[in-house]
Coordinates of C-alpha atoms and ligand atoms in Angstrom, one line a residue:
M1 CA 81.5 -161.5 43.9
N2 CA 80.7 -165.2 43.9
N3 CA 77.2 -164.7 42.5
L4 CA 76.1 -166.8 39.6
H5 CA 72.6 -165.3 39.5
I6 CA 71.5 -163.9 36.1
E7 CA 69.4 -160.8 36.3
A8 CA 66.1 -160.6 34.4
P9 CA 65.5 -158.3 31.4
A10 CA 64.1 -154.8 32.2
I11 CA 60.3 -154.6 32.4
I12 CA 58.6 -151.2 32.4
Y13 CA 55.0 -150.5 33.3
H14 CA 53.2 -147.6 31.5
L15 CA 50.0 -146.5 33.1
A16 CA 47.4 -144.1 31.8
P17 CA 45.8 -142.1 34.5
G18 CA 42.3 -142.8 36.0
G19 CA 40.0 -145.7 35.8
R20 CA 38.3 -147.7 38.5
L21 CA 38.7 -151.3 39.8
Q22 CA 35.4 -153.3 39.6
G23 CA 34.2 -156.9 39.7
R24 CA 35.6 -160.1 41.2
V25 CA 39.3 -160.9 41.3
Q26 CA 41.2 -164.0 42.6
V27 CA 44.8 -163.2 43.1
P28 CA 47.5 -166.0 43.1
G29 CA 48.4 -168.3 46.0
D30 CA 50.0 -167.2 49.2
K31 CA 53.8 -166.9 48.9
S32 CA 54.7 -167.7 52.5
I33 CA 52.4 -170.7 52.6
S34 CA 53.6 -172.0 49.2
H35 CA 57.2 -171.9 50.3
R36 CA 56.4 -173.8 53.4
A37 CA 54.2 -176.3 51.6
V38 CA 57.1 -177.3 49.3
M39 CA 59.7 -177.5 52.1
F40 CA 57.5 -179.5 54.5
A41 CA 56.2 -181.8 51.8
A42 CA 59.8 -182.5 50.7
L43 CA 60.8 -183.4 54.2
A44 CA 57.7 -185.5 54.9
E45 CA 57.3 -189.3 54.5
G46 CA 54.9 -190.0 51.7
V47 CA 53.3 -188.1 48.8
S48 CA 51.7 -184.6 49.3
E49 CA 49.7 -182.6 46.8
I50 CA 49.7 -178.8 46.9
T51 CA 46.9 -176.9 45.2
G52 CA 46.7 -173.2 44.7
F53 CA 50.6 -173.1 44.7
L54 CA 52.1 -169.7 43.8
S55 CA 53.9 -170.3 40.6
G56 CA 56.0 -167.2 41.1
E57 CA 59.8 -166.9 40.8
D58 CA 60.4 -167.0 44.6
C59 CA 58.5 -170.2 45.2
L60 CA 59.9 -171.7 42.0
C61 CA 63.4 -171.1 43.5
T62 CA 62.4 -173.1 46.5
M63 CA 60.9 -175.9 44.3
R64 CA 64.1 -176.0 42.2
A65 CA 66.3 -176.1 45.3
F66 CA 64.5 -179.2 46.6
R67 CA 64.6 -180.9 43.2
A68 CA 68.4 -180.2 43.2
M69 CA 68.5 -182.0 46.5
G70 CA 66.9 -185.1 45.0
V71 CA 63.2 -184.5 45.7
H72 CA 60.9 -185.6 43.0
I73 CA 58.4 -182.8 42.5
E74 CA 55.8 -183.1 39.7
Q75 CA 54.2 -179.8 38.5
L76 CA 50.9 -181.2 37.3
A77 CA 49.7 -177.7 36.5
P78 CA 51.2 -174.3 37.2
T79 CA 49.4 -174.2 40.6
H80 CA 49.3 -178.0 41.3
L81 CA 52.4 -179.9 42.7
R82 CA 52.8 -183.5 43.7
V83 CA 55.8 -183.8 46.0
H84 CA 57.3 -187.2 46.8
G85 CA 58.7 -186.6 50.2
V86 CA 62.1 -188.0 51.1
G87 CA 61.8 -187.8 54.9
L88 CA 63.7 -185.6 57.4
H89 CA 67.1 -187.4 56.5
G90 CA 66.5 -188.1 52.8
L91 CA 67.9 -184.9 51.1
K92 CA 71.0 -185.3 48.9
A93 CA 73.9 -182.9 48.4
P94 CA 73.2 -180.6 45.4
D95 CA 75.7 -180.5 42.5
A96 CA 75.9 -176.7 42.4
P97 CA 75.0 -173.7 44.7
L98 CA 71.3 -173.3 45.3
D99 CA 70.2 -170.1 43.6
L100 CA 67.4 -168.6 45.6
G101 CA 67.0 -165.5 43.4
N102 CA 65.2 -162.7 45.1
S103 CA 63.7 -164.8 47.9
G104 CA 64.6 -164.0 51.5
T105 CA 62.1 -166.6 52.8
S106 CA 63.8 -169.4 50.9
M107 CA 67.2 -168.5 52.1
R108 CA 66.4 -167.9 55.8
L109 CA 64.1 -170.9 56.2
M110 CA 66.6 -173.2 54.3
S111 CA 69.5 -172.0 56.4
G112 CA 67.9 -173.7 59.3
L113 CA 66.9 -176.8 57.4
L114 CA 70.3 -177.2 55.7
A115 CA 72.2 -176.6 59.0
G116 CA 70.8 -180.0 60.1
Q117 CA 72.1 -182.0 57.0
T118 CA 75.2 -184.2 56.8
F119 CA 76.3 -182.6 53.5
A120 CA 77.8 -179.2 52.7
C121 CA 76.1 -176.7 50.3
E122 CA 76.0 -173.1 49.3
M123 CA 73.1 -170.7 48.9
I124 CA 73.3 -167.7 46.6
G125 CA 70.8 -165.0 45.4
D126 CA 70.4 -162.0 43.2
A127 CA 71.9 -158.5 44.0
S128 CA 69.0 -157.6 46.3
L129 CA 69.1 -160.9 48.3
S130 CA 72.9 -160.6 48.5
R131 CA 72.5 -157.3 50.4
R132 CA 70.0 -158.5 53.0
P133 CA 70.9 -159.3 56.6
M134 CA 71.5 -162.9 57.3
R135 CA 73.2 -162.7 60.7
R136 CA 69.8 -162.6 62.3
I137 CA 69.3 -166.3 61.3
V138 CA 73.0 -167.4 61.1
E139 CA 74.0 -166.4 64.6
P140 CA 71.3 -168.3 66.5
L141 CA 72.0 -171.3 64.2
R142 CA 75.6 -171.1 65.2
Q143 CA 74.5 -171.2 68.9
M144 CA 72.8 -174.5 68.0
G145 CA 76.1 -175.8 66.6
A146 CA 75.7 -175.0 62.9
R147 CA 78.7 -174.1 60.9
I148 CA 77.7 -171.4 58.4
D149 CA 80.0 -168.9 56.6
T150 CA 78.7 -165.5 55.4
T151 CA 80.5 -162.6 53.8
E152 CA 82.1 -160.2 56.2
R153 CA 79.0 -158.1 56.0
G154 CA 76.9 -161.0 57.2
T155 CA 75.3 -161.5 53.8
A156 CA 75.0 -164.3 51.2
P157 CA 76.5 -166.3 49.7
L158 CA 76.0 -168.6 52.7
K159 CA 78.1 -171.7 52.9
I160 CA 76.6 -174.4 55.1
N161 CA 79.0 -177.0 56.4
P162 CA 78.0 -180.2 58.0
S163 CA 77.9 -179.8 61.8
K164 CA 78.7 -182.4 64.5
G165 CA 75.1 -182.3 65.5
L166 CA 72.7 -179.5 66.5
S167 CA 71.5 -178.8 70.1
G168 CA 68.2 -177.1 70.9
I169 CA 68.4 -173.6 72.4
S170 CA 66.1 -171.2 74.0
Y171 CA 66.5 -168.1 71.8
A172 CA 65.1 -164.6 72.5
S173 CA 65.1 -163.0 69.0
P174 CA 65.7 -159.2 68.9
V175 CA 63.4 -158.9 65.9
A176 CA 59.9 -160.4 65.4
S177 CA 60.6 -162.3 62.2
A178 CA 58.7 -165.3 60.9
Q179 CA 61.7 -166.2 58.7
V180 CA 64.1 -166.3 61.7
K181 CA 61.5 -168.2 63.8
S182 CA 60.8 -170.7 61.1
G183 CA 64.5 -171.3 60.2
L184 CA 65.2 -172.1 63.9
L185 CA 62.2 -174.4 64.3
L186 CA 63.3 -176.3 61.2
A187 CA 66.8 -176.6 62.6
G188 CA 65.1 -177.7 65.8
L189 CA 63.7 -180.7 64.1
Y190 CA 67.3 -181.9 63.6
A191 CA 68.5 -180.9 67.0
Q192 CA 68.9 -182.7 70.3
G193 CA 66.3 -181.6 72.8
R194 CA 63.9 -178.7 72.5
T195 CA 64.3 -175.5 70.4
E196 CA 62.4 -172.5 71.6
V197 CA 62.1 -169.1 69.9
R198 CA 60.8 -166.1 71.9
E199 CA 59.8 -163.0 69.9
P200 CA 59.3 -159.3 70.9
G201 CA 56.1 -159.0 68.8
I202 CA 53.8 -161.0 66.6
S203 CA 55.1 -162.6 63.4
R204 CA 53.2 -164.8 60.9
D205 CA 52.5 -168.3 62.2
H206 CA 52.1 -170.3 59.0
T207 CA 55.1 -172.6 60.0
E208 CA 53.5 -173.5 63.3
R209 CA 50.1 -174.2 61.7
M210 CA 51.5 -176.2 58.8
L211 CA 54.0 -178.2 60.8
R212 CA 51.0 -179.3 62.9
A213 CA 49.1 -180.3 59.8
F214 CA 52.2 -182.5 58.9
G215 CA 52.0 -184.2 62.3
V216 CA 54.6 -182.3 64.2
D217 CA 54.0 -181.3 67.8
V218 CA 54.6 -177.5 68.0
E219 CA 54.2 -175.7 71.3
T220 CA 53.0 -172.1 71.0
G221 CA 51.8 -169.4 73.3
D222 CA 52.9 -166.1 74.9
G223 CA 55.2 -165.0 72.1
V224 CA 57.0 -168.4 72.1
A225 CA 57.1 -171.3 69.6
A226 CA 59.0 -174.5 70.3
V227 CA 59.6 -178.0 68.8
R228 CA 61.4 -181.1 70.1
G229 CA 64.0 -182.6 67.8
G230 CA 63.6 -185.9 66.0
Q231 CA 59.9 -185.6 65.1
S232 CA 59.1 -186.8 61.6
L233 CA 56.7 -185.2 59.2
R234 CA 53.7 -187.1 57.7
A235 CA 52.7 -186.2 54.1
S236 CA 49.7 -183.9 54.0
N237 CA 47.8 -182.2 51.2
V238 CA 47.9 -178.4 51.3
A239 CA 45.3 -176.0 49.7
V240 CA 46.9 -172.6 49.5
P241 CA 44.7 -169.5 50.0
A242 CA 45.0 -166.4 47.8
D243 CA 47.7 -164.1 49.1
I244 CA 46.5 -161.2 51.2
S245 CA 49.7 -159.4 50.4
S246 CA 48.9 -159.6 46.6
A247 CA 45.2 -158.8 47.3
T248 CA 46.4 -155.6 49.0
F249 CA 47.3 -153.9 45.7
F250 CA 43.7 -154.4 44.6
M251 CA 42.3 -153.4 48.0
V252 CA 44.2 -150.1 47.9
G253 CA 43.5 -149.6 44.2
A254 CA 39.8 -149.9 45.0
A255 CA 40.1 -147.8 48.2
I256 CA 41.6 -144.7 46.5
V257 CA 38.9 -144.3 43.8
P258 CA 35.4 -143.3 45.2
G259 CA 32.7 -145.5 43.7
S260 CA 34.9 -148.6 43.6
D261 CA 33.3 -151.9 44.7
L262 CA 35.5 -154.9 44.3
L263 CA 35.3 -158.5 45.5
L264 CA 38.5 -160.4 46.2
E265 CA 38.0 -164.2 46.4
Q266 CA 39.3 -166.7 48.9
V267 CA 41.9 -164.5 50.6
G268 CA 43.9 -165.7 53.5
I269 CA 43.0 -163.7 56.6
N270 CA 45.4 -165.2 59.1
P271 CA 45.2 -162.9 62.2
T272 CA 49.0 -162.5 62.1
R273 CA 48.7 -161.0 58.6
D274 CA 45.4 -159.1 58.5
G275 CA 46.7 -155.6 59.5
I276 CA 45.8 -154.2 56.1
I277 CA 42.1 -154.7 56.8
E278 CA 42.3 -152.7 60.0
I279 CA 44.4 -150.0 58.4
L280 CA 42.0 -149.5 55.5
R281 CA 39.0 -149.6 57.8
R282 CA 40.5 -146.9 60.0
M283 CA 41.1 -144.9 56.8
G284 CA 37.3 -145.1 56.1
V285 CA 37.1 -148.0 53.7
R286 CA 34.2 -150.5 54.0
I287 CA 35.6 -154.0 54.0
E288 CA 33.2 -156.9 54.4
L289 CA 34.5 -160.4 55.2
L290 CA 32.1 -162.7 53.3
N291 CA 31.9 -166.5 53.3
Q292 CA 34.5 -167.0 56.1
R293 CA 35.9 -170.5 56.2
D294 CA 38.9 -172.6 57.0
L295 CA 41.3 -173.8 54.3
G296 CA 43.8 -176.4 55.5
G297 CA 44.2 -174.8 58.9
E298 CA 44.2 -171.2 57.6
P299 CA 41.2 -168.8 57.8
V300 CA 40.0 -167.4 54.4
A301 CA 37.2 -165.1 53.3
D302 CA 36.0 -163.2 50.3
L303 CA 36.7 -159.6 50.8
R304 CA 34.3 -156.9 49.5
V305 CA 36.0 -153.5 49.4
V306 CA 33.9 -150.4 49.0
A307 CA 35.7 -147.0 48.7
P308 CA 34.7 -144.0 50.8
E309 CA 34.2 -140.5 49.2
Q310 CA 37.4 -139.4 51.0
L311 CA 40.1 -141.5 52.7
K312 CA 41.1 -140.4 56.2
A313 CA 44.8 -139.8 57.2
I314 CA 45.7 -141.9 60.3
D315 CA 48.6 -142.8 62.6
I316 CA 50.1 -146.2 62.1
G317 CA 52.3 -147.6 64.8
H318 CA 54.6 -150.6 65.3
D319 CA 51.9 -153.0 66.4
L320 CA 49.8 -152.5 63.3
V321 CA 52.9 -152.4 61.0
T322 CA 54.0 -155.9 62.1
L323 CA 50.6 -157.2 61.1
A324 CA 50.9 -155.6 57.6
I325 CA 54.7 -155.4 57.0
D326 CA 54.5 -156.5 53.4
E327 CA 51.5 -154.3 52.7
M328 CA 53.1 -151.1 53.8
P329 CA 54.2 -149.9 50.4
A330 CA 50.6 -150.0 49.2
V331 CA 49.6 -148.2 52.4
F332 CA 51.9 -145.3 51.4
V333 CA 49.9 -144.9 48.3
A334 CA 46.6 -144.9 50.2
A335 CA 48.1 -142.3 52.5
A336 CA 49.0 -140.1 49.5
C337 CA 45.3 -140.1 48.6
A338 CA 44.0 -139.4 52.1
G339 CA 42.9 -136.0 53.5
G340 CA 45.7 -134.9 55.9
Q341 CA 49.0 -136.3 57.2
T342 CA 49.5 -140.0 57.8
V343 CA 52.3 -140.8 60.2
I344 CA 53.9 -144.3 60.1
T345 CA 56.3 -145.3 62.9
G346 CA 58.0 -148.4 64.2
A347 CA 58.5 -149.6 60.6
E348 CA 62.3 -149.8 60.4
E349 CA 62.1 -153.4 59.1
L350 CA 60.9 -151.9 55.8
R351 CA 64.5 -150.7 55.2
V352 CA 65.8 -154.3 54.9
K353 CA 63.2 -155.8 52.6
E354 CA 63.8 -156.5 48.9
S355 CA 64.6 -152.8 48.7
D356 CA 64.7 -150.0 51.3
R357 CA 61.0 -149.6 51.1
I358 CA 60.8 -146.4 53.1
A359 CA 63.2 -144.7 50.7
A360 CA 61.7 -146.2 47.6
M361 CA 58.2 -145.2 48.5
C362 CA 59.0 -141.7 49.7
D363 CA 61.2 -141.0 46.6
G364 CA 58.6 -142.3 44.3
L365 CA 55.8 -140.4 45.9
R366 CA 57.8 -137.2 45.7
A367 CA 58.5 -137.9 42.0
L368 CA 54.7 -137.8 41.6
G369 CA 54.4 -134.5 43.5
V370 CA 53.4 -135.8 46.9
N371 CA 54.9 -134.5 50.2
A372 CA 56.4 -137.6 51.7
V373 CA 59.1 -137.3 54.3
A374 CA 61.2 -140.4 55.2
E375 CA 62.0 -141.0 58.8
P376 CA 64.5 -143.7 60.1
D377 CA 61.5 -145.9 61.2
G378 CA 58.7 -144.7 59.0
A379 CA 57.4 -141.7 57.1
R380 CA 55.1 -138.7 57.2
I381 CA 52.9 -138.5 54.1
T382 CA 50.6 -135.6 53.3
G383 CA 47.7 -136.5 51.1
G384 CA 47.3 -134.4 47.9
T385 CA 47.1 -134.6 44.2
L386 CA 49.1 -137.3 42.5
H387 CA 50.7 -136.1 39.3
G388 CA 52.1 -138.2 36.4
G389 CA 55.8 -139.0 36.4
T390 CA 58.4 -141.7 36.4
V391 CA 59.1 -143.9 39.4
D392 CA 62.0 -146.3 40.0
S393 CA 60.7 -149.5 41.7
R394 CA 64.3 -150.5 42.5
G395 CA 63.6 -154.0 41.3
D396 CA 61.2 -154.5 44.2
H397 CA 57.9 -156.2 43.3
R398 CA 55.8 -154.6 45.9
I399 CA 57.1 -151.1 45.1
A400 CA 56.2 -151.7 41.4
M401 CA 52.7 -152.9 42.1
S402 CA 52.0 -150.1 44.6
F403 CA 52.9 -147.4 42.1
A404 CA 51.0 -149.1 39.3
M405 CA 47.8 -148.7 41.4
A406 CA 48.7 -145.1 42.2
A407 CA 47.9 -144.3 38.5
L408 CA 44.2 -144.8 39.3
R409 CA 44.3 -141.5 41.2
A410 CA 47.0 -139.6 39.1
D411 CA 46.3 -136.7 36.8
G412 CA 48.9 -137.8 34.3
P413 CA 50.6 -141.0 33.0
I414 CA 52.9 -142.9 35.3
T415 CA 55.9 -144.9 34.2
V416 CA 57.3 -147.5 36.7
L417 CA 60.8 -148.8 36.0
D418 CA 62.4 -152.2 36.8
C419 CA 59.3 -154.3 37.2
A420 CA 60.6 -157.7 36.2
N421 CA 60.5 -158.9 39.9
V422 CA 56.7 -158.6 40.1
D423 CA 56.9 -162.2 38.8
T424 CA 58.5 -163.2 42.1
S425 CA 55.2 -162.9 44.0
F426 CA 52.5 -162.1 41.5
P427 CA 52.8 -163.7 38.0
G428 CA 50.1 -162.3 35.8
F429 CA 49.6 -159.1 37.8
A430 CA 49.4 -156.7 34.8
A431 CA 46.8 -158.9 33.0
L432 CA 44.6 -159.3 36.1
A433 CA 44.8 -155.6 37.0
K434 CA 44.0 -154.7 33.4
R435 CA 40.9 -156.9 33.5
A436 CA 39.8 -155.3 36.7
G437 CA 40.1 -151.7 35.3
L438 CA 43.8 -150.6 35.5
A439 CA 45.1 -148.9 32.3
I440 CA 48.4 -150.8 32.3
S441 CA 50.7 -151.8 29.5
V442 CA 53.9 -153.7 29.9
H443 CA 57.1 -153.0 27.9
S444 CA 60.2 -155.2 27.8
Q445 CA 63.7 -153.8 27.2
A446 CA 66.1 -156.4 26.1
Ligands
S3P501 C1 57.9 -164.0 55.5 C2 58.1 -163.2 56.7 C3 58.3 -161.7 56.6 C4 57.8 -161.2 55.3 C5 58.2 -161.9 54.1 C6 57.7 -163.4 54.2 C7 57.7 -165.4 55.7 O1 59.7 -161.4 56.7 O2 58.1 -159.8 55.2 O3 57.8 -161.3 52.9 O4 57.2 -166.1 54.7 O5 58.1 -166.0 56.7 P1 60.4 -161.3 58.2 O6 60.5 -162.7 58.7 O7 61.8 -160.8 57.8 O8 59.6 -160.4 59.0

């Protein structure tokens, strides 16, 4: 396969059972917002500063890709970037394929953005990204006039050829996907006329919020987002909140151990992303939203999480799943610690994430002695005793971190394999979790 990506060395987590998360924790910056901040700042006219940037592998892939297209980006500190925007038409052809590693967000958003350029380029990714469905973004882009080649299976590598010009479309997407919506809106900035995306459910709205902060007129309402082509972006500073998806591992880690009381600082609580708060509350967890405020157009709060004596099993349907799609692996762990059977439905999108997360979580829970039955669109998980054992994270960051937290309630040690990709979204996870009370040690196998 034409895949130049080099896989990372094997990282294994060893976890001693028990412990309790306590104190104050600030998890790294939001991944979705960090990607967008780099992209929009690069396309803007003028200099933008990004603080709280997630210096994880996925967002670094985005940063390197824009550097490869001629954008001067200074990394003043790991979480502080200064981006010298080149304007909507200032990108240059890269010398080599853009390697986007494990990052679906980079590839799908950049498909739209690159479809509008006058140069050709190629995007590649690691083994996981090379398996993920790209037709969902490529097909509507082709309707706009883009010329993009995929493999026969509709996967990366993606070759983007210069088009004769894009035209706006009105697109009814079969899936609610912020990556698809955002890719189309970015292509829409390069298109003639108006580009409109209609979705069958809620997807995260960071693109709409941040494009507005960069001076773009974005129409929203009733499941629709739209832009007119030809609008330029004005440089704007971005302060990135802590990532609720990363905070989730700590929220669940606290929720599953009675007596835990944990404070998570400055967490983004965008209403299109806050399903985990509702899910844990329904399971009986006390979650207080303290010091609520606005950070650059995104709502944030400090979250106090207080565990109940016993978590309750609940039913989680599609509407709640879409508001917590990246948090679902950790929810499987909470369900394994609840009294009764938790039923998750309408979650088929989990099968096409960095791994098949329904299979990865059910297999892993069964390896720890929990009764977890996978369904095509979800799972039935019966709470019970978590035993020690070995779990394969399948190279998926969120599976690895979910099972690391499961050790807090296990009666024996847990080993989690293939954890290198935790760095894609949460650099420093093990050290932070250890400080908060998780008995984790990290081993590297060359
Ligand atoms: C993301 C959108 C979601 C999410 C992913 C990040 C984004 O994917 O799961 O981790 O930043 O737009 P989909 O667009 O496939 O739902």
